[in-house]
Coordinates of C-alpha atoms in Angstrom, one line a residue:
Chain J
X285 CA -10.5 7.2 11.0
X286 CA -9.1 3.8 10.2
X287 CA -11.2 2.0 7.6
X288 CA -9.7 -1.4 7.5
X289 CA -8.7 -3.3 10.7
X290 CA -7.1 -6.7 10.4
X291 CA -6.9 -9.4 13.0
X292 CA -5.0 -11.0 14.3
X293 CA -2.1 -8.5 14.4
X294 CA 0.4 -11.4 14.3
X295 CA 0.0 -15.0 13.4
X296 CA 2.6 -17.8 13.6
X297 CA 2.0 -21.2 12.0
X298 CA 3.9 -24.2 10.8
X299 CA 4.5 -24.8 7.1
X300 CA 1.6 -26.7 5.6
X301 CA -1.0 -25.3 7.9
X302 CA -3.7 -22.9 6.8
X303 CA -3.6 -19.2 7.8
X304 CA -6.7 -17.1 8.2
X305 CA -6.7 -13.3 8.5
X306 CA -9.7 -11.1 9.0
X307 CA -10.5 -7.6 8.0
X308 CA -13.3 -5.3 9.2
X309 CA -14.3 -2.0 7.7
X310 CA -16.7 0.8 8.5
X311 CA -18.2 2.4 5.5
X312 CA -19.9 1.0 2.3
X313 CA -17.5 -0.2 -0.3
X314 CA -17.6 -1.3 -3.9
X315 CA -14.5 -3.5 -3.6
X316 CA -12.0 -4.7 -1.1
X317 CA -8.4 -5.6 -1.9
X318 CA -5.7 -7.7 -0.2
X319 CA -2.0 -6.9 -0.4
X320 CA 1.1 -8.6 0.8
X321 CA 4.3 -6.8 2.0
X322 CA 7.6 -8.6 2.5
X323 CA 9.8 -7.0 5.1
X324 CA 11.3 -3.7 3.8
X325 CA 9.6 -4.0 0.4
X326 CA 6.6 -2.5 -1.4
X327 CA 3.2 -4.1 -1.6
X328 CA 2.1 -6.8 -3.9
X329 CA -1.6 -6.9 -5.0
X330 CA -3.1 -10.3 -4.2
X331 CA -6.7 -10.2 -5.0
X332 CA -9.7 -7.8 -5.4
X333 CA -13.2 -8.8 -4.5
X334 CA -16.2 -6.7 -5.5
X335 CA -19.1 -5.9 -3.3
X336 CA -21.4 -8.2 -5.3
X337 CA -19.1 -11.2 -4.8
X338 CA -19.1 -13.4 -1.7
X339 CA -16.0 -15.5 -2.4
X340 CA -13.0 -15.4 -4.7
X341 CA -10.1 -17.8 -5.3
X342 CA -6.6 -17.3 -6.6
X343 CA -4.3 -20.2 -6.4
X344 CA -3.9 -21.0 -2.6
X345 CA -5.7 -17.9 -1.7
X346 CA -9.4 -17.7 -0.8
X347 CA -11.1 -14.4 0.0
X348 CA -14.6 -14.0 1.4
X349 CA -16.6 -10.8 1.7
X350 CA -19.6 -10.3 4.0
X351 CA -21.0 -6.8 3.3
X352 CA -23.7 -7.2 5.9
X353 CA -21.0 -7.6 8.6
X354 CA -18.5 -5.3 6.8
X355 CA -15.9 -8.0 7.0
X356 CA -13.5 -10.0 4.8
X357 CA -11.2 -12.9 5.4
X358 CA -8.1 -14.1 3.6
X359 CA -7.3 -17.8 3.8
X360 CA -3.9 -19.1 2.7
X361 CA -4.0 -22.8 2.3
X362 CA -1.0 -25.2 2.7
X363 CA 1.2 -22.3 3.8
X364 CA 4.9 -22.1 2.8
X365 CA 7.8 -20.3 4.5
X366 CA 7.8 -17.9 1.5
X367 CA 4.3 -16.8 2.6
X368 CA 5.9 -15.1 5.6
X369 CA 5.0 -11.4 5.2
X370 CA 2.5 -8.8 6.4
X371 CA -0.9 -8.8 4.8
X372 CA -3.1 -5.7 4.5
X373 CA -6.7 -5.2 3.4
X374 CA -7.5 -2.0 1.7
X375 CA -10.8 -0.3 0.8
X376 CA -11.4 2.7 -1.4
X377 CA -11.8 6.1 0.2
X378 CA -15.4 6.8 0.7
X379 CA -16.5 8.7 -2.4
X380 CA -13.0 8.6 -3.8
X381 CA -12.7 8.8 -7.5
X382 CA -9.0 8.3 -8.0
X383 CA -8.6 4.9 -6.6
X384 CA -7.3 6.2 -3.2
X385 CA -7.1 3.3 -0.8
X386 CA -7.2 3.1 3.0
X387 CA -5.1 0.3 4.4
X388 CA -5.7 -1.6 7.6
X389 CA -2.9 -2.1 10.1
X390 CA -2.0 -5.5 8.7
X391 CA -1.5 -9.0 10.0
X392 CA 2.1 -10.2 10.3
X393 CA 2.2 -13.8 9.2
X394 CA 5.2 -16.0 10.1
X395 CA 5.4 -19.5 8.6
X396 CA 7.9 -21.7 10.2
X397 CA 9.6 -24.4 8.1
Chain W
X98 CA 2.5 -8.0 -14.6
X99 CA 2.8 -4.2 -14.2
X100 CA 6.0 -3.0 -12.8
X101 CA 6.7 0.1 -10.8
X102 CA 10.3 1.1 -10.2
X103 CA 11.2 3.3 -7.2
X104 CA 14.7 4.8 -6.8
X105 CA 16.7 5.0 -4.6
X106 CA 15.9 2.1 -2.3
X107 CA 17.9 3.6 0.5
X108 CA 19.1 7.1 1.4
X109 CA 21.2 8.3 4.3
X110 CA 21.8 12.0 4.5
X111 CA 22.5 14.9 6.8
X112 CA 19.8 17.0 8.4
X113 CA 18.9 20.0 6.2
X114 CA 19.5 18.4 2.8
X115 CA 16.8 17.8 0.3
X116 CA 16.1 14.3 -1.1
X117 CA 14.4 13.3 -4.3
X118 CA 12.7 10.0 -4.8
X119 CA 11.6 8.8 -8.2
X120 CA 8.7 6.5 -9.1
X121 CA 8.4 5.1 -12.6
X122 CA 5.8 2.9 -14.2
X123 CA 7.8 0.7 -16.6
X124 CA 5.1 -0.9 -18.7
X125 CA 2.0 1.1 -18.4
X126 CA 0.9 4.7 -18.4
X127 CA 0.1 5.8 -14.9
X128 CA -2.7 8.3 -14.9
X129 CA -2.5 8.5 -11.1
X130 CA 0.4 8.0 -8.7
X131 CA 0.3 7.8 -5.0
X132 CA 2.8 8.5 -2.3
X133 CA 2.7 6.8 1.1
X134 CA 4.7 6.9 4.3
X135 CA 5.0 3.9 6.5
X136 CA 6.4 3.9 10.1
X137 CA 7.9 0.7 11.6
X138 CA 5.3 -2.0 12.1
X139 CA 2.5 0.3 11.0
X140 CA 0.3 0.6 8.0
X141 CA 0.7 2.8 5.0
X142 CA -0.5 6.4 5.3
X143 CA -1.4 8.1 2.1
X144 CA 0.5 11.4 1.8
X145 CA -0.7 12.6 -1.6
X146 CA -2.2 11.7 -4.9
X147 CA -0.9 13.1 -8.2
X148 CA -2.3 13.1 -11.6
X149 CA -0.1 13.7 -14.6
X150 CA 0.1 17.4 -15.5
X151 CA -1.8 18.7 -12.5
X152 CA -1.0 19.6 -9.0
X153 CA -0.9 16.9 -6.3
X154 CA -3.7 16.5 -3.8
X155 CA -2.3 16.3 -0.3
X156 CA -3.8 14.6 2.6
X157 CA -4.6 16.5 5.7
X158 CA -1.6 17.1 7.9
X159 CA 0.9 16.7 5.0
X160 CA 2.9 19.8 4.3
X161 CA 2.9 20.7 0.7
X162 CA 6.1 22.8 0.9
X163 CA 7.9 20.0 2.8
X164 CA 7.0 17.2 0.4
X165 CA 7.1 18.4 -3.1
X166 CA 5.5 16.2 -5.7
X167 CA 5.9 16.5 -9.4
X168 CA 4.1 14.2 -11.9
X169 CA 5.6 15.5 -15.1
X170 CA 4.7 12.5 -17.3
X171 CA 2.5 9.5 -17.5
X172 CA 5.4 7.3 -16.3
X173 CA 7.3 9.4 -13.7
X174 CA 6.4 11.1 -10.4
X175 CA 9.0 12.5 -8.0
X176 CA 8.8 13.2 -4.3
X177 CA 11.2 15.7 -2.9
X178 CA 11.6 15.9 0.9
X179 CA 12.9 19.4 1.4
X180 CA 15.2 20.4 4.2
X181 CA 14.9 17.0 5.7
X182 CA 15.1 16.4 9.5
X183 CA 15.4 13.3 11.6
X184 CA 11.6 13.2 12.1
X185 CA 11.3 12.8 8.3
X186 CA 13.1 9.4 8.5
X187 CA 10.7 6.8 7.3
X188 CA 9.8 4.3 4.6
X189 CA 8.3 6.0 1.6
X190 CA 6.4 4.0 -1.0
X191 CA 4.9 5.0 -4.3
X192 CA 2.2 3.3 -6.3
X193 CA 0.8 3.8 -9.7
X194 CA -2.3 2.9 -11.6
X195 CA -4.1 3.5 -14.8
X196 CA -7.9 3.5 -15.0
X197 CA -8.2 -0.2 -15.4
X198 CA -5.8 -1.6 -12.9
X199 CA -5.4 -1.8 -9.1
X200 CA -2.5 0.0 -7.6
X201 CA 1.0 -1.3 -8.3
X202 CA 3.6 -0.5 -5.8
X203 CA 7.3 0.3 -5.9
X204 CA 9.7 -1.4 -3.5
X205 CA 9.9 1.7 -1.3
X206 CA 12.7 4.0 -0.2
X207 CA 14.1 3.9 3.3
X208 CA 15.1 7.5 4.2
X209 CA 17.4 8.0 7.2
X210 CA 18.2 11.5 8.2
X211 CA 21.2 11.9 10.6

């Protein structure tokens, strides 16, 4: 069954605005990762947050993790047209030892100039 | 940062042919490589996991004889789609990691079978 589920499925904002995407998961995890995918390209790793962390920052990105609610959010501040992409959360397979990840369905972000 | 090169980026071929896709880690030794399939506007679905020098572990529903995976070295894994048919048309993405890093992805291969 799908582990990660993002919402919204699609988000359209103006340049300069903030974009917030949410991810929910079902099983216990030791970390959660966010990836970006530009159209027709591979995925780029953005940030990893461990289960004992509640918030993590990387540049204009802010990720939160609430293990009690089994949810995470990705905030992109002061968005730019170049941020237009699909964003996926990913969690390790339950019991997986090889780093296998389960990806959510993704949020398609469109930032209009 | 770590770089994974995937080749070719696009393939168009006739039904019945076999297609090989290469995935190379350029600046690190990939102890594990993954192969994913992505349908339009959908998420990535893991097809198989391969460790260097051992047989790949396939996910449920993925045909081993259809999708041949070889991980001959710590920097190269190949996926061969044998006797490809139009339903095999998709976007295939590889990723690689060593024990210390998150997965690094190739740019994908768009396979179109006519």
